[in-house]
Amino acid sequence: MRFADIPAHEDVKERLRHMADTDRVPHALLLEGPAGSAKFALARAFTQYLHCTSHVDGDSCGRCPSCLQHQAFNHIDTVFSFPVIKRSGKPAISDDYADDFRAFMGEYPYMDFDAWRVSLDNLNSQPQIYVDEGQELLRRLSYMARQARYKVVLLWLPERMREDTANKLLKLVEEPFDDTKFIMVSNNARLILPTIYSRTQRIEVRRYSDAEVVGILEARGVDSSQAADVARIAQGNVNEALKLLNISKERLQYFDLFVELMRKAYARKVAELRAWSLEVAALGREGEMQFVDYCTRLIRESFLMHLAEGNLLTLDSAEHAFTAKFFPFINEKNVLDMIELFDEVRRDIAGNANAKMVFFDVAVRVIILIRRK
């Protein structure tokens, strides 16, 4: 990954280059900012720049042996550390998932955490960085051979580090080996344990602007009008924008199902809502969870429409046309209960509850909530 491969963020790139060129790379660096803003790509590009033996125009050359190793995700002086799931009777360390993570980085350069959870094939788990990982890093860094000046630990999502892991790594982060640098990347720095956070030098990476997201999508061959619609909804998160493109057909189906739910719930058509619940249950667990997320978003957008601030809305033309008529039914009397209802549904579906029962229960409860004024 070269700096040139990453759209925008020229200020961050320049700051990282300056650190390397002046030999002022901190022992623990944290890139923090919203999801989908290319933070991990910047960390990878910076690491490649540190290891490159022949810089070209303020970037790594992309041709030297070190750059070629980075492009294959197997540079000898780079260690990837990331959240994993714990399997019964086995240590939970990143190395056991190395091949999966390399494939994930290649497919999702903007590091979609939901996609990583899916790749782990256990949606009921919460990937974390366990104490086993701390012990393994201590072991590897103490004897690891060194080809470049620095060994670099690229640590993705330190907010998912357990407290016992942080205690294990604390001294290593605070007083690392002379040839070791930690580069951490966080989507939510407020959740990082203070003992780790306080020992890092931090760089904030802003969200992408809508125009920048449009440019990223157009570079992938997306029509400009579709790119503009998607960018407005994604709110700077490239992962979200790409997901919206991938589920464009499904999204139309979700919209129709949402409209059907609200109209039939208001009309109290219980028998038809039973048929509706069967249709939603046929989506499969992943589709059901995406539909629930879609419902939550449209409920929030409907409530925001009360503010008459169009720049706050992230609706496409069809959604806007419906919501412009529907929004009076989502108000301060029911909005929180509506959102809580769909949050509860998402937890139930993730826990393998019976989808037919869950969505019929949703429909019945929406009958009550939608008439609350």
One Martini backbone bead per residue (centre of mass of N, CA, C, O) as a GRO file, in nm:
protein
  373
    1MET     BB    1   0.093   0.039   0.026
    2ARG     BB    2   0.042   0.359  -0.089
    3PHE     BB    3  -0.029   0.683  -0.070
    4ALA     BB    4  -0.141   0.698  -0.370
    5ASP     BB    5  -0.382   0.481  -0.303
    6ILE     BB    6  -0.499   0.720  -0.126
    7PRO     BB    7  -0.751   0.916  -0.077
    8ALA     BB    8  -0.653   1.186   0.034
    9HIS     BB    9  -0.512   1.292   0.332
   10GLU     BB   10  -0.259   1.490   0.302
   11ASP     BB   11  -0.198   1.577   0.594
   12VAL     BB   12  -0.132   1.296   0.707
   13LYS     BB   13   0.086   1.215   0.512
   14GLU     BB   14   0.281   1.448   0.579
   15ARG     BB   15   0.316   1.378   0.876
   16LEU     BB   16   0.431   1.095   0.835
   17ARG     BB   17   0.669   1.169   0.659
   18HIS     BB   18   0.805   1.357   0.865
   19MET     BB   19   0.862   1.147   1.078
   20ALA     BB   20   1.047   0.972   0.901
   21ASP     BB   21   1.251   1.190   0.784
   22THR     BB   22   1.323   1.291   1.103
   23ASP     BB   23   1.323   1.059   1.310
   24ARG     BB   24   1.001   1.084   1.470
   25VAL     BB   25   0.898   0.806   1.564
   26PRO     BB   26   0.689   0.682   1.762
   27HIS     BB   27   0.637   0.409   1.967
   28ALA     BB   28   0.319   0.515   1.976
   29LEU     BB   29   0.067   0.511   1.732
   30LEU     BB   30  -0.250   0.690   1.667
   31LEU     BB   31  -0.524   0.625   1.454
   32GLU     BB   32  -0.813   0.834   1.457
   33GLY     BB   33  -1.158   0.753   1.364
   34PRO     BB   34  -1.380   0.682   1.151
   35ALA     BB   35  -1.522   0.465   0.978
   36GLY     BB   36  -1.412   0.446   0.647
   37SER     BB   37  -1.117   0.645   0.642
   38ALA     BB   38  -0.832   0.488   0.585
   39LYS     BB   39  -0.643   0.427   0.833
   40PHE     BB   40  -0.509   0.150   0.771
   41ALA     BB   41  -0.392   0.235   0.503
   42LEU     BB   42  -0.206   0.450   0.626
   43ALA     BB   43  -0.048   0.255   0.806
   44ARG     BB   44   0.058   0.080   0.576
   45ALA     BB   45   0.199   0.305   0.414
   46PHE     BB   46   0.390   0.392   0.641
   47THR     BB   47   0.533   0.121   0.676
   48GLN     BB   48   0.639   0.104   0.388
   49TYR     BB   49   0.801   0.368   0.405
   50LEU     BB   50   0.992   0.274   0.633
   51HIS     BB   51   1.097   0.011   0.454
   52CYS     BB   52   1.185   0.155   0.223
   53THR     BB   53   1.483   0.188  -0.005
   54SER     BB   54   1.322   0.391  -0.240
   55HIS     BB   55   1.221   0.681  -0.261
   56VAL     BB   56   0.932   0.853  -0.434
   57ASP     BB   57   0.794   1.141  -0.406
   58GLY     BB   58   0.701   1.079  -0.100
   59ASP     BB   59   0.726   0.760  -0.151
   60SER     BB   60   0.701   0.457  -0.211
   61CYS     BB   61   0.813   0.265  -0.480
   62GLY     BB   62   0.697  -0.052  -0.527
   63ARG     BB   63   0.988  -0.235  -0.604
   64CYS     BB   64   1.116  -0.323  -0.373
   65PRO     BB   65   1.138  -0.584  -0.165
   66SER     BB   66   0.971  -0.452   0.063
   67CYS     BB   67   0.725  -0.367  -0.108
   68LEU     BB   68   0.655  -0.650  -0.214
   69GLN     BB   69   0.599  -0.768   0.065
   70HIS     BB   70   0.369  -0.576   0.139
   71GLN     BB   71   0.180  -0.650  -0.101
   72ALA     BB   72   0.179  -0.961   0.033
   73PHE     BB   73   0.165  -0.951   0.354
   74ASN     BB   74   0.507  -1.047   0.429
   75HIS     BB   75   0.673  -0.878   0.612
   76ILE     BB   76   0.915  -0.951   0.844
   77ASP     BB   77   0.865  -0.650   1.013
   78THR     BB   78   0.549  -0.734   1.025
   79VAL     BB   79   0.274  -0.707   1.258
   80PHE     BB   80  -0.043  -0.847   1.300
   81SER     BB   81  -0.311  -0.708   1.505
   82PHE     BB   82  -0.631  -0.855   1.610
   83PRO     BB   83  -0.943  -0.944   1.631
   84VAL     BB   84  -1.083  -1.237   1.786
   85ILE     BB   85  -1.181  -1.559   1.849
   86LYS     BB   86  -1.268  -1.796   2.093
   87ARG     BB   87  -1.158  -2.122   2.126
   88SER     BB   88  -1.183  -2.415   2.252
   89GLY     BB   89  -0.866  -2.478   2.395
   90LYS     BB   90  -0.750  -2.210   2.253
   91PRO     BB   91  -0.560  -1.977   2.159
   92ALA     BB   92  -0.600  -1.614   2.101
   93ILE     BB   93  -0.451  -1.551   1.790
   94SER     BB   94  -0.363  -1.398   1.496
   95ASP     BB   95  -0.194  -1.620   1.348
   96ASP     BB   96  -0.448  -1.817   1.308
   97TYR     BB   97  -0.568  -1.566   1.098
   98ALA     BB   98  -0.375  -1.467   0.870
   99ASP     BB   99  -0.505  -1.553   0.599
  100ASP     BB  100  -0.777  -1.414   0.646
  101PHE     BB  101  -0.659  -1.124   0.683
  102ARG     BB  102  -0.528  -1.093   0.408
  103ALA     BB  103  -0.787  -1.126   0.246
  104PHE     BB  104  -0.939  -0.893   0.382
  105MET     BB  105  -0.744  -0.659   0.304
  106GLY     BB  106  -0.781  -0.700  -0.003
  107GLU     BB  107  -1.105  -0.665  -0.005
  108TYR     BB  108  -1.090  -0.446   0.265
  109PRO     BB  109  -0.920  -0.154   0.280
  110TYR     BB  110  -1.148  -0.011   0.490
  111MET     BB  111  -1.224  -0.199   0.720
  112ASP     BB  112  -1.481  -0.405   0.773
  113PHE     BB  113  -1.595  -0.533   1.060
  114ASP     BB  114  -1.842  -0.696   0.970
  115ALA     BB  115  -1.682  -0.863   0.763
  116TRP     BB  116  -1.494  -0.993   0.970
  117ARG     BB  117  -1.708  -1.140   1.132
  118VAL     BB  118  -1.807  -1.313   0.897
  119SER     BB  119  -1.528  -1.454   0.840
  120LEU     BB  120  -1.541  -1.600   1.132
  121ASP     BB  121  -1.820  -1.754   1.158
  122ASN     BB  122  -1.943  -1.569   1.429
  123LEU     BB  123  -2.201  -1.360   1.511
  124ASN     BB  124  -2.212  -1.413   1.835
  125SER     BB  125  -1.949  -1.283   1.853
  126GLN     BB  126  -1.672  -1.086   2.010
  127PRO     BB  127  -1.412  -0.958   1.898
  128GLN     BB  128  -1.081  -0.982   2.044
  129ILE     BB  129  -0.800  -0.893   2.251
  130TYR     BB  130  -0.611  -1.118   2.400
  131VAL     BB  131  -0.374  -1.228   2.620
  132ASP     BB  132  -0.240  -1.418   2.417
  133GLU     BB  133  -0.145  -1.188   2.232
  134GLY     BB  134   0.047  -1.052   2.430
  135GLN     BB  135   0.237  -1.296   2.464
  136GLU     BB  136   0.308  -1.327   2.160
  137LEU     BB  137   0.436  -1.048   2.118
  138LEU     BB  138   0.661  -1.076   2.322
  139ARG     BB  139   0.793  -1.320   2.187
  140ARG     BB  140   0.840  -1.214   1.897
  141LEU     BB  141   0.993  -0.938   1.963
  142SER     BB  142   1.243  -1.070   2.119
  143TYR     BB  143   1.345  -1.254   1.838
  144MET     BB  144   1.301  -1.109   1.588
  145ALA     BB  145   1.394  -1.056   1.294
  146ARG     BB  146   1.588  -0.799   1.107
  147GLN     BB  147   1.580  -0.598   0.806
  148ALA     BB  148   1.500  -0.340   0.918
  149ARG     BB  149   1.499  -0.086   1.139
  150TYR     BB  150   1.190  -0.166   1.184
  151LYS     BB  151   0.952  -0.291   1.385
  152VAL     BB  152   0.596  -0.352   1.315
  153VAL     BB  153   0.286  -0.293   1.482
  154LEU     BB  154  -0.033  -0.367   1.354
  155LEU     BB  155  -0.312  -0.235   1.537
  156TRP     BB  156  -0.643  -0.335   1.531
  157LEU     BB  157  -0.854  -0.221   1.753
  158PRO     BB  158  -0.784  -0.136   2.074
  159GLU     BB  159  -1.084  -0.129   2.192
  160ARG     BB  160  -1.063  -0.470   2.189
  161MET     BB  161  -0.901  -0.470   2.446
  162ARG     BB  162  -0.828  -0.624   2.711
  163GLU     BB  163  -0.719  -0.568   3.025
  164ASP     BB  164  -0.510  -0.803   3.040
  165THR     BB  165  -0.371  -0.722   2.779
  166ALA     BB  166  -0.283  -0.437   2.856
  167ASN     BB  167  -0.106  -0.526   3.095
  168LYS     BB  168   0.089  -0.696   2.917
  169LEU     BB  169   0.161  -0.439   2.711
  170LEU     BB  170   0.241  -0.180   2.862
  171LYS     BB  171   0.555  -0.188   2.868
  172LEU     BB  172   0.592  -0.225   2.559
  173VAL     BB  173   0.457   0.049   2.486
  174GLU     BB  174   0.623   0.236   2.678
  175GLU     BB  175   0.899   0.027   2.651
  176PRO     BB  176   1.028  -0.054   2.386
  177PHE     BB  177   1.202  -0.167   2.168
  178ASP     BB  178   1.419   0.009   1.975
  179ASP     BB  179   1.296  -0.152   1.697
  180THR     BB  180   0.993  -0.071   1.794
  181LYS     BB  181   0.659  -0.020   1.651
  182PHE     BB  182   0.341   0.123   1.719
  183ILE     BB  183   0.038   0.090   1.514
  184MET     BB  184  -0.272   0.231   1.566
  185VAL     BB  185  -0.632   0.156   1.498
  186SER     BB  186  -0.931   0.363   1.546
  187ASN     BB  187  -1.293   0.402   1.572
  188ASN     BB  188  -1.296   0.428   1.917
  189ALA     BB  189  -1.108   0.589   2.147
  190ARG     BB  190  -1.297   0.593   2.407
  191LEU     BB  191  -1.251   0.261   2.445
  192ILE     BB  192  -0.977   0.292   2.532
  193LEU     BB  193  -0.759   0.223   2.748
  194PRO     BB  194  -0.590   0.453   2.932
  195THR     BB  195  -0.313   0.303   2.953
  196ILE     BB  196  -0.281   0.318   2.637
  197TYR     BB  197  -0.371   0.597   2.530
  198SER     BB  198  -0.158   0.775   2.703
  199ARG     BB  199   0.094   0.624   2.523
  200THR     BB  200   0.011   0.795   2.272
  201GLN     BB  201   0.035   0.922   1.954
  202ARG     BB  202  -0.194   1.142   1.787
  203ILE     BB  203  -0.408   1.099   1.490
  204GLU     BB  204  -0.648   1.258   1.312
  205VAL     BB  205  -0.908   1.113   1.107
  206ARG     BB  206  -1.117   1.209   0.892
  207ARG     BB  207  -1.383   1.219   0.725
  208TYR     BB  208  -1.524   1.190   0.441
  209SER     BB  209  -1.644   1.349   0.198
  210ASP     BB  210  -1.885   1.333  -0.029
  211ALA     BB  211  -1.702   1.403  -0.270
  212GLU     BB  212  -1.488   1.184  -0.210
  213VAL     BB  213  -1.678   0.943  -0.234
  214VAL     BB  214  -1.760   0.993  -0.521
  215GLY     BB  215  -1.473   0.959  -0.637
  216ILE     BB  216  -1.434   0.664  -0.544
  217LEU     BB  217  -1.679   0.549  -0.700
  218GLU     BB  218  -1.610   0.650  -0.987
  219ALA     BB  219  -1.337   0.486  -0.997
  220ARG     BB  220  -1.541   0.216  -0.999
  221GLY     BB  221  -1.784   0.297  -1.215
  222VAL     BB  222  -1.988   0.488  -1.096
  223ASP     BB  223  -2.245   0.666  -1.121
  224SER     BB  224  -2.282   0.991  -1.030
  225SER     BB  225  -2.575   0.984  -0.914
  226GLN     BB  226  -2.540   0.731  -0.742
  227ALA     BB  227  -2.295   0.830  -0.583
  228ALA     BB  228  -2.441   1.071  -0.448
  229ASP     BB  229  -2.654   0.911  -0.296
  230VAL     BB  230  -2.462   0.725  -0.136
  231ALA     BB  231  -2.284   0.943   0.000
  232ARG     BB  232  -2.510   1.075   0.168
  233ILE     BB  233  -2.572   0.814   0.336
  234ALA     BB  234  -2.272   0.730   0.435
  235GLN     BB  235  -2.112   0.965   0.577
  236GLY     BB  236  -1.790   0.892   0.490
  237ASN     BB  237  -1.836   0.577   0.460
  238VAL     BB  238  -1.704   0.352   0.247
  239ASN     BB  239  -1.823   0.088   0.344
  240GLU     BB  240  -2.117   0.180   0.325
  241ALA     BB  241  -2.116   0.252   0.027
  242LEU     BB  242  -2.045  -0.034  -0.078
  243LYS     BB  243  -2.289  -0.175   0.048
  244LEU     BB  244  -2.507  -0.014  -0.100
  245LEU     BB  245  -2.425  -0.116  -0.379
  246ASN     BB  246  -2.449  -0.429  -0.322
  247ILE     BB  247  -2.771  -0.372  -0.206
  248SER     BB  248  -2.966  -0.232  -0.410
  249LYS     BB  249  -3.186  -0.449  -0.446
  250GLU     BB  250  -3.237  -0.503  -0.148
  251ARG     BB  251  -3.314  -0.212  -0.076
  252LEU     BB  252  -3.578  -0.210  -0.230
  253GLN     BB  253  -3.701  -0.436  -0.062
  254TYR     BB  254  -3.679  -0.297   0.213
  255PHE     BB  255  -3.857  -0.060   0.145
  256ASP     BB  256  -4.115  -0.220   0.082
  257LEU     BB  257  -4.131  -0.358   0.364
  258PHE     BB  258  -4.152  -0.101   0.532
  259VAL     BB  259  -4.404   0.017   0.404
  260GLU     BB  260  -4.586  -0.225   0.458
  261LEU     BB  261  -4.567  -0.225   0.762
  262MET     BB  262  -4.678   0.064   0.821
  263ARG     BB  263  -4.949   0.044   0.669
  264LYS     BB  264  -5.060  -0.221   0.806
  265ALA     BB  265  -5.034  -0.128   1.096
  266TYR     BB  266  -5.225   0.115   1.077
  267ALA     BB  267  -5.465  -0.082   0.959
  268ARG     BB  268  -5.465  -0.358   1.117
  269LYS     BB  269  -5.340  -0.610   0.931
  270VAL     BB  270  -5.272  -0.900   1.065
  271ALA     BB  271  -5.277  -1.117   0.844
  272GLU     BB  272  -5.079  -0.962   0.654
  273LEU     BB  273  -4.846  -0.951   0.865
  274ARG     BB  274  -4.790  -1.248   0.868
  275ALA     BB  275  -4.696  -1.263   0.576
  276TRP     BB  276  -4.471  -1.056   0.612
  277SER     BB  277  -4.299  -1.221   0.817
  278LEU     BB  278  -4.236  -1.451   0.616
  279GLU     BB  279  -4.084  -1.278   0.408
  280VAL     BB  280  -3.856  -1.185   0.596
  281ALA     BB  281  -3.759  -1.470   0.692
  282ALA     BB  282  -3.658  -1.545   0.389
  283LEU     BB  283  -3.378  -1.377   0.391
  284GLY     BB  284  -3.220  -1.444   0.621
  285ARG     BB  285  -3.008  -1.347   0.856
  286GLU     BB  286  -2.849  -1.128   0.706
  287GLY     BB  287  -3.099  -0.990   0.575
  288GLU     BB  288  -3.247  -0.930   0.840
  289MET     BB  289  -3.029  -0.741   0.962
  290GLN     BB  290  -3.033  -0.537   0.731
  291PHE     BB  291  -3.332  -0.463   0.760
  292VAL     BB  292  -3.319  -0.356   1.047
  293ASP     BB  293  -3.118  -0.132   0.988
  294TYR     BB  294  -3.300   0.009   0.785
  295CYS     BB  295  -3.533   0.075   0.972
  296THR     BB  296  -3.376   0.247   1.172
  297ARG     BB  297  -3.296   0.465   0.971
  298LEU     BB  298  -3.585   0.556   0.879
  299ILE     BB  299  -3.679   0.642   1.157
  300ARG     BB  300  -3.469   0.861   1.202
  301GLU     BB  301  -3.529   1.025   0.947
  302SER     BB  302  -3.824   1.087   1.017
  303PHE     BB  303  -3.757   1.250   1.272
  304LEU     BB  304  -3.567   1.464   1.136
  305MET     BB  305  -3.793   1.598   0.955
  306HIS     BB  306  -3.901   1.787   1.183
  307LEU     BB  307  -3.652   2.000   1.149
  308ALA     BB  308  -3.617   2.105   0.851
  309GLU     BB  309  -3.319   1.962   0.769
  310GLY     BB  310  -3.196   1.852   0.477
  311ASN     BB  311  -2.881   1.810   0.550
  312LEU     BB  312  -2.950   1.558   0.757
  313LEU     BB  313  -3.029   1.384   0.525
  314THR     BB  314  -3.016   1.017   0.391
  315LEU     BB  315  -3.193   1.019   0.111
  316ASP     BB  316  -3.353   0.905  -0.136
  317SER     BB  317  -3.607   0.969  -0.346
  318ALA     BB  318  -3.804   0.746  -0.246
  319GLU     BB  319  -3.770   0.791   0.056
  320HIS     BB  320  -3.849   1.089   0.060
  321ALA     BB  321  -4.137   1.063  -0.049
  322PHE     BB  322  -4.240   0.890   0.187
  323THR     BB  323  -4.136   1.051   0.442
  324ALA     BB  324  -4.294   1.318   0.387
  325LYS     BB  325  -4.565   1.157   0.488
  326PHE     BB  326  -4.470   0.974   0.744
  327PHE     BB  327  -4.327   1.143   0.981
  328PRO     BB  328  -4.569   1.209   1.185
  329PHE     BB  329  -4.556   0.897   1.306
  330ILE     BB  330  -4.271   1.006   1.407
  331ASN     BB  331  -4.213   1.075   1.747
  332GLU     BB  332  -4.155   1.154   2.081
  333LYS     BB  333  -4.352   0.906   2.174
  334ASN     BB  334  -4.196   0.657   1.971
  335VAL     BB  335  -3.897   0.653   1.872
  336LEU     BB  336  -3.746   0.499   2.100
  337ASP     BB  337  -3.921   0.240   2.089
  338MET     BB  338  -3.863   0.172   1.798
  339ILE     BB  339  -3.554   0.142   1.818
  340GLU     BB  340  -3.555  -0.065   2.047
  341LEU     BB  341  -3.706  -0.282   1.894
  342PHE     BB  342  -3.487  -0.324   1.664
  343ASP     BB  343  -3.255  -0.387   1.852
  344GLU     BB  344  -3.384  -0.641   1.968
  345VAL     BB  345  -3.411  -0.793   1.704
  346ARG     BB  346  -3.111  -0.811   1.635
  347ARG     BB  347  -3.035  -0.982   1.879
  348ASP     BB  348  -3.223  -1.221   1.819
  349ILE     BB  349  -3.112  -1.297   1.540
  350ALA     BB  350  -2.815  -1.336   1.631
  351GLY     BB  351  -2.943  -1.568   1.842
  352ASN     BB  352  -3.140  -1.759   1.667
  353ALA     BB  353  -3.415  -1.683   1.639
  354ASN     BB  354  -3.738  -1.698   1.544
  355ALA     BB  355  -3.824  -1.509   1.276
  356LYS     BB  356  -4.131  -1.534   1.254
  357MET     BB  357  -4.190  -1.447   1.546
  358VAL     BB  358  -4.035  -1.184   1.560
  359PHE     BB  359  -4.181  -1.029   1.316
  360PHE     BB  360  -4.468  -1.052   1.425
  361ASP     BB  361  -4.413  -0.901   1.686
  362VAL     BB  362  -4.333  -0.641   1.553
  363ALA     BB  363  -4.597  -0.581   1.406
  364VAL     BB  364  -4.775  -0.561   1.661
  365ARG     BB  365  -4.611  -0.331   1.801
  366VAL     BB  366  -4.643  -0.121   1.571
  367ILE     BB  367  -4.946  -0.082   1.593
  368ILE     BB  368  -4.916   0.073   1.865
  369LEU     BB  369  -4.686   0.289   1.806
  370ILE     BB  370  -4.804   0.443   1.543
  371ARG     BB  371  -5.054   0.571   1.733
  372ARG     BB  372  -4.863   0.742   1.894
  373LYS     BB  373  -4.926   1.104   2.020
   0.00000   0.00000   0.00000
